Amino acid sequence: MKKRTQCLLAGLSLMASQATFSQIQPLPTQRVSLSASATVRVPQDELTLTLSTQREGSNAPDVQNQLKAALDSALTLARRQAQSPLMSVSTGRFGLSPRHDRNGKLVGWQGTAELVLQGRDFVRIGQTAAQLQTLSVASVVFGLSPQQRQDALAQAQSQAIEQFQKSAIDIAKSFGFGGYTLGDIQVNANQTAPVRPYMLAASARSVADEVAVPLEAGLSQVSVNVSGSVLLK
């Protein structure tokens, strides 16, 4: 009788343990994949203006000296106007290459030298370029300064995350769940510039003939995409 009572008590204890275990089981979950994106359009606040000159001749040292003289003259003038971050001055390509006739015989040399003006003061850059009589404008490219790009990315990222969270809540409610927990998340950023970078032909007339180089910036688009999965609960 005593032994039977002990077995009965042990059975009741096991049942109680099983009941307690079942009560702490997590609620059913369902994994859902989704994504959200946001795009911010911001004014381009940085300009990169490249000026260049070409020389050719039968003697390589002579061509090189002509390029050097043209570049040194432009550098001397441009450096007087340089003031970071309004405008910085740097050299670009500088090199010579041989010219051959149809029979492969060396007939001369040609070379190119470049000067790059970059900064946030478009007026200063344009006026400086217009004064460089030994070089001509080769290309004009607008973009975003590091600070402008960082601010735009932060804004787009905040909007994309907010949209991702809203979508997750809406999906959870639609399927009859009370909420969600985050799974794997990826955040990707992208910058595009759908506006007017433009190139000028190498034979373009000297910008010294102009009062100032005509410059007009546009807008850049900075996009952020948030993708991943959530567990509905």
mmCIF file of C-alpha atoms in Angstrom, residues 6-166:
data_model
loop_
_atom_site.group_PDB
_atom_site.id
_atom_site.type_symbol
_atom_site.label_atom_id
_atom_site.label_comp_id
_atom_site.label_asym_id
_atom_site.label_seq_id
_atom_site.Cartn_x
_atom_site.Cartn_y
_atom_site.Cartn_z
ATOM 1 C CA GLN A 6 4.672 6.463 -3.564
ATOM 2 C CA CYS A 7 4.196 5.536 -7.242
ATOM 3 C CA LEU A 8 0.987 7.568 -7.400
ATOM 4 C CA LEU A 9 2.723 10.602 -5.929
ATOM 5 C CA ALA A 10 5.624 10.246 -8.402
ATOM 6 C CA GLY A 11 3.170 10.138 -11.299
ATOM 7 C CA LEU A 12 1.382 13.245 -10.113
ATOM 8 C CA SER A 13 4.747 15.016 -9.778
ATOM 9 C CA LEU A 14 5.702 14.095 -13.376
ATOM 10 C CA MET A 15 2.373 15.374 -14.677
ATOM 11 C CA ALA A 16 2.852 18.653 -12.836
ATOM 12 C CA SER A 17 6.325 19.007 -14.331
ATOM 13 C CA GLN A 18 4.985 18.394 -17.822
ATOM 14 C CA ALA A 19 2.223 20.944 -17.283
ATOM 15 C CA THR A 20 4.732 23.542 -16.088
ATOM 16 C CA PHE A 21 6.989 22.840 -19.075
ATOM 17 C CA SER A 22 4.158 23.264 -21.549
ATOM 18 C CA GLN A 23 3.252 26.625 -20.029
ATOM 19 C CA ILE A 24 6.670 28.159 -20.751
ATOM 20 C CA GLN A 25 6.900 27.019 -24.385
ATOM 21 C CA PRO A 26 7.428 29.988 -26.740
ATOM 22 C CA LEU A 27 4.589 31.128 -28.925
ATOM 23 C CA PRO A 28 4.596 29.951 -32.567
ATOM 24 C CA THR A 29 6.705 32.133 -34.894
ATOM 25 C CA GLN A 30 6.815 32.716 -38.642
ATOM 26 C CA ARG A 31 9.804 34.144 -40.573
ATOM 27 C CA VAL A 32 9.035 36.803 -43.160
ATOM 28 C CA SER A 33 11.497 38.468 -45.558
ATOM 29 C CA LEU A 34 10.964 42.084 -46.547
ATOM 30 C CA SER A 35 12.793 45.225 -47.638
ATOM 31 C CA ALA A 36 12.339 48.990 -47.616
ATOM 32 C CA SER A 37 14.198 51.864 -49.238
ATOM 33 C CA ALA A 38 14.414 55.631 -49.061
ATOM 34 C CA THR A 39 15.932 58.231 -51.385
ATOM 35 C CA VAL A 40 17.095 61.728 -50.456
ATOM 36 C CA ARG A 41 17.851 64.397 -53.066
ATOM 37 C CA VAL A 42 20.445 66.925 -51.927
ATOM 38 C CA PRO A 43 22.191 69.858 -53.645
ATOM 39 C CA GLN A 44 25.631 69.109 -55.008
ATOM 40 C CA ASP A 45 28.075 71.211 -53.065
ATOM 41 C CA GLU A 46 31.466 70.160 -54.440
ATOM 42 C CA LEU A 47 33.032 70.856 -57.823
ATOM 43 C CA THR A 48 35.957 69.145 -59.539
ATOM 44 C CA LEU A 49 37.194 71.109 -62.532
ATOM 45 C CA THR A 50 40.006 69.627 -64.610
ATOM 46 C CA LEU A 51 42.095 71.737 -66.999
ATOM 47 C CA SER A 52 44.595 70.293 -69.446
ATOM 48 C CA THR A 53 47.001 71.077 -72.253
ATOM 49 C CA GLN A 54 48.598 69.010 -74.978
ATOM 50 C CA ARG A 55 51.932 69.433 -76.702
ATOM 51 C CA GLU A 56 53.697 67.499 -79.426
ATOM 52 C CA GLY A 57 57.044 67.572 -81.148
ATOM 53 C CA SER A 58 59.907 65.502 -82.511
ATOM 54 C CA ASN A 59 61.957 65.613 -79.321
ATOM 55 C CA ALA A 60 60.676 64.161 -76.018
ATOM 56 C CA PRO A 61 62.580 66.524 -73.684
ATOM 57 C CA ASP A 62 61.293 69.540 -75.593
ATOM 58 C CA VAL A 63 57.685 68.348 -75.334
ATOM 59 C CA GLN A 64 58.131 67.638 -71.638
ATOM 60 C CA ASN A 65 59.611 71.091 -71.003
ATOM 61 C CA GLN A 66 56.697 72.736 -72.846
ATOM 62 C CA LEU A 67 54.202 70.841 -70.699
ATOM 63 C CA LYS A 68 56.092 71.676 -67.537
ATOM 64 C CA ALA A 69 56.206 75.385 -68.404
ATOM 65 C CA ALA A 70 52.462 75.493 -69.114
ATOM 66 C CA LEU A 71 51.655 73.626 -65.892
ATOM 67 C CA ASP A 72 54.026 75.674 -63.730
ATOM 68 C CA SER A 73 52.476 78.917 -64.963
ATOM 69 C CA ALA A 74 48.963 77.710 -64.158
ATOM 70 C CA LEU A 75 50.007 76.321 -60.773
ATOM 71 C CA THR A 76 51.608 79.598 -59.724
ATOM 72 C CA LEU A 77 48.415 81.520 -60.378
ATOM 73 C CA ALA A 78 46.002 78.899 -59.013
ATOM 74 C CA ARG A 79 47.882 78.496 -55.742
ATOM 75 C CA ARG A 80 47.307 82.165 -54.955
ATOM 76 C CA GLN A 81 43.559 81.497 -54.880
ATOM 77 C CA ALA A 82 43.716 78.149 -53.076
ATOM 78 C CA GLN A 83 41.993 77.972 -49.707
ATOM 79 C CA SER A 84 40.715 74.668 -48.371
ATOM 80 C CA PRO A 85 37.890 73.648 -48.382
ATOM 81 C CA LEU A 86 36.842 76.478 -50.719
ATOM 82 C CA MET A 87 39.336 75.437 -53.396
ATOM 83 C CA SER A 88 42.271 73.038 -53.472
ATOM 84 C CA VAL A 89 44.807 72.711 -56.275
ATOM 85 C CA SER A 90 46.492 69.503 -57.462
ATOM 86 C CA THR A 91 48.134 68.151 -60.585
ATOM 87 C CA GLY A 92 46.513 65.404 -62.611
ATOM 88 C CA ARG A 93 47.951 63.374 -65.466
ATOM 89 C CA PHE A 94 51.391 64.293 -66.757
ATOM 90 C CA GLY A 95 52.952 62.055 -69.367
ATOM 91 C CA LEU A 96 54.367 61.558 -72.837
ATOM 92 C CA SER A 97 53.750 58.888 -75.435
ATOM 93 C CA PRO A 98 55.499 58.162 -78.738
ATOM 94 C CA ARG A 99 53.874 58.704 -82.140
ATOM 95 C CA HIS A 100 54.576 56.255 -84.956
ATOM 96 C CA ASP A 101 53.791 56.256 -88.645
ATOM 97 C CA ARG A 102 52.009 53.411 -90.426
ATOM 98 C CA ASN A 103 55.276 51.547 -90.755
ATOM 99 C CA GLY A 104 55.951 51.664 -87.026
ATOM 100 C CA LYS A 105 58.676 54.282 -87.299
ATOM 101 C CA LEU A 106 58.961 56.785 -84.443
ATOM 102 C CA VAL A 107 58.028 60.209 -85.812
ATOM 103 C CA GLY A 108 57.548 62.259 -82.657
ATOM 104 C CA TRP A 109 56.145 62.613 -79.174
ATOM 105 C CA GLN A 110 52.927 63.905 -77.674
ATOM 106 C CA GLY A 111 52.077 64.653 -74.089
ATOM 107 C CA THR A 112 49.357 65.858 -71.753
ATOM 108 C CA ALA A 113 49.417 67.787 -68.484
ATOM 109 C CA GLU A 114 46.463 68.370 -66.160
ATOM 110 C CA LEU A 115 45.598 70.675 -63.298
ATOM 111 C CA VAL A 116 42.680 69.925 -60.967
ATOM 112 C CA LEU A 117 40.702 72.548 -59.023
ATOM 113 C CA GLN A 118 38.363 71.123 -56.415
ATOM 114 C CA GLY A 119 36.259 72.641 -53.686
ATOM 115 C CA ARG A 120 32.969 74.139 -52.545
ATOM 116 C CA ASP A 121 33.391 77.715 -53.781
ATOM 117 C CA PHE A 122 32.119 77.486 -57.346
ATOM 118 C CA VAL A 123 32.675 81.178 -58.052
ATOM 119 C CA ARG A 124 36.293 81.064 -56.890
ATOM 120 C CA ILE A 125 36.987 77.924 -58.944
ATOM 121 C CA GLY A 126 35.328 79.318 -62.073
ATOM 122 C CA GLN A 127 37.110 82.661 -61.873
ATOM 123 C CA THR A 128 40.456 80.975 -61.240
ATOM 124 C CA ALA A 129 40.009 78.631 -64.202
ATOM 125 C CA ALA A 130 39.179 81.576 -66.447
ATOM 126 C CA GLN A 131 42.557 83.165 -65.641
ATOM 127 C CA LEU A 132 44.700 80.142 -66.543
ATOM 128 C CA GLN A 133 45.823 81.081 -70.044
ATOM 129 C CA THR A 134 48.062 78.052 -70.586
ATOM 130 C CA LEU A 135 45.340 75.457 -69.947
ATOM 131 C CA SER A 136 41.823 74.750 -71.203
ATOM 132 C CA VAL A 137 38.888 73.200 -69.370
ATOM 133 C CA ALA A 138 38.713 69.459 -70.005
ATOM 134 C CA SER A 139 35.937 68.353 -67.650
ATOM 135 C CA VAL A 140 33.558 69.641 -64.998
ATOM 136 C CA VAL A 141 32.064 67.269 -62.432
ATOM 137 C CA PHE A 142 29.749 68.139 -59.557
ATOM 138 C CA GLY A 143 29.355 65.971 -56.478
ATOM 139 C CA LEU A 144 28.838 65.878 -52.741
ATOM 140 C CA SER A 145 31.310 66.862 -50.059
ATOM 141 C CA PRO A 146 31.986 64.199 -47.394
ATOM 142 C CA GLN A 147 29.835 66.041 -44.846
ATOM 143 C CA GLN A 148 26.950 66.518 -47.283
ATOM 144 C CA ARG A 149 27.094 62.851 -48.251
ATOM 145 C CA GLN A 150 27.200 61.713 -44.625
ATOM 146 C CA ASP A 151 24.199 63.869 -43.683
ATOM 147 C CA ALA A 152 22.208 62.618 -46.661
ATOM 148 C CA LEU A 153 23.042 58.989 -45.878
ATOM 149 C CA ALA A 154 21.957 59.424 -42.262
ATOM 150 C CA GLN A 155 18.653 60.944 -43.359
ATOM 151 C CA ALA A 156 17.958 58.264 -45.972
ATOM 152 C CA GLN A 157 18.934 55.483 -43.573
ATOM 153 C CA SER A 158 16.587 56.784 -40.877
ATOM 154 C CA GLN A 159 13.703 56.923 -43.358
ATOM 155 C CA ALA A 160 14.416 53.428 -44.725
ATOM 156 C CA ILE A 161 14.569 51.879 -41.248
ATOM 157 C CA GLU A 162 11.335 53.605 -40.245
ATOM 158 C CA GLN A 163 9.644 52.249 -43.371
ATOM 159 C CA PHE A 164 11.018 48.741 -42.676
ATOM 160 C CA GLN A 165 9.643 48.807 -39.140
ATOM 161 C CA LYS A 166 6.233 50.044 -40.321
#
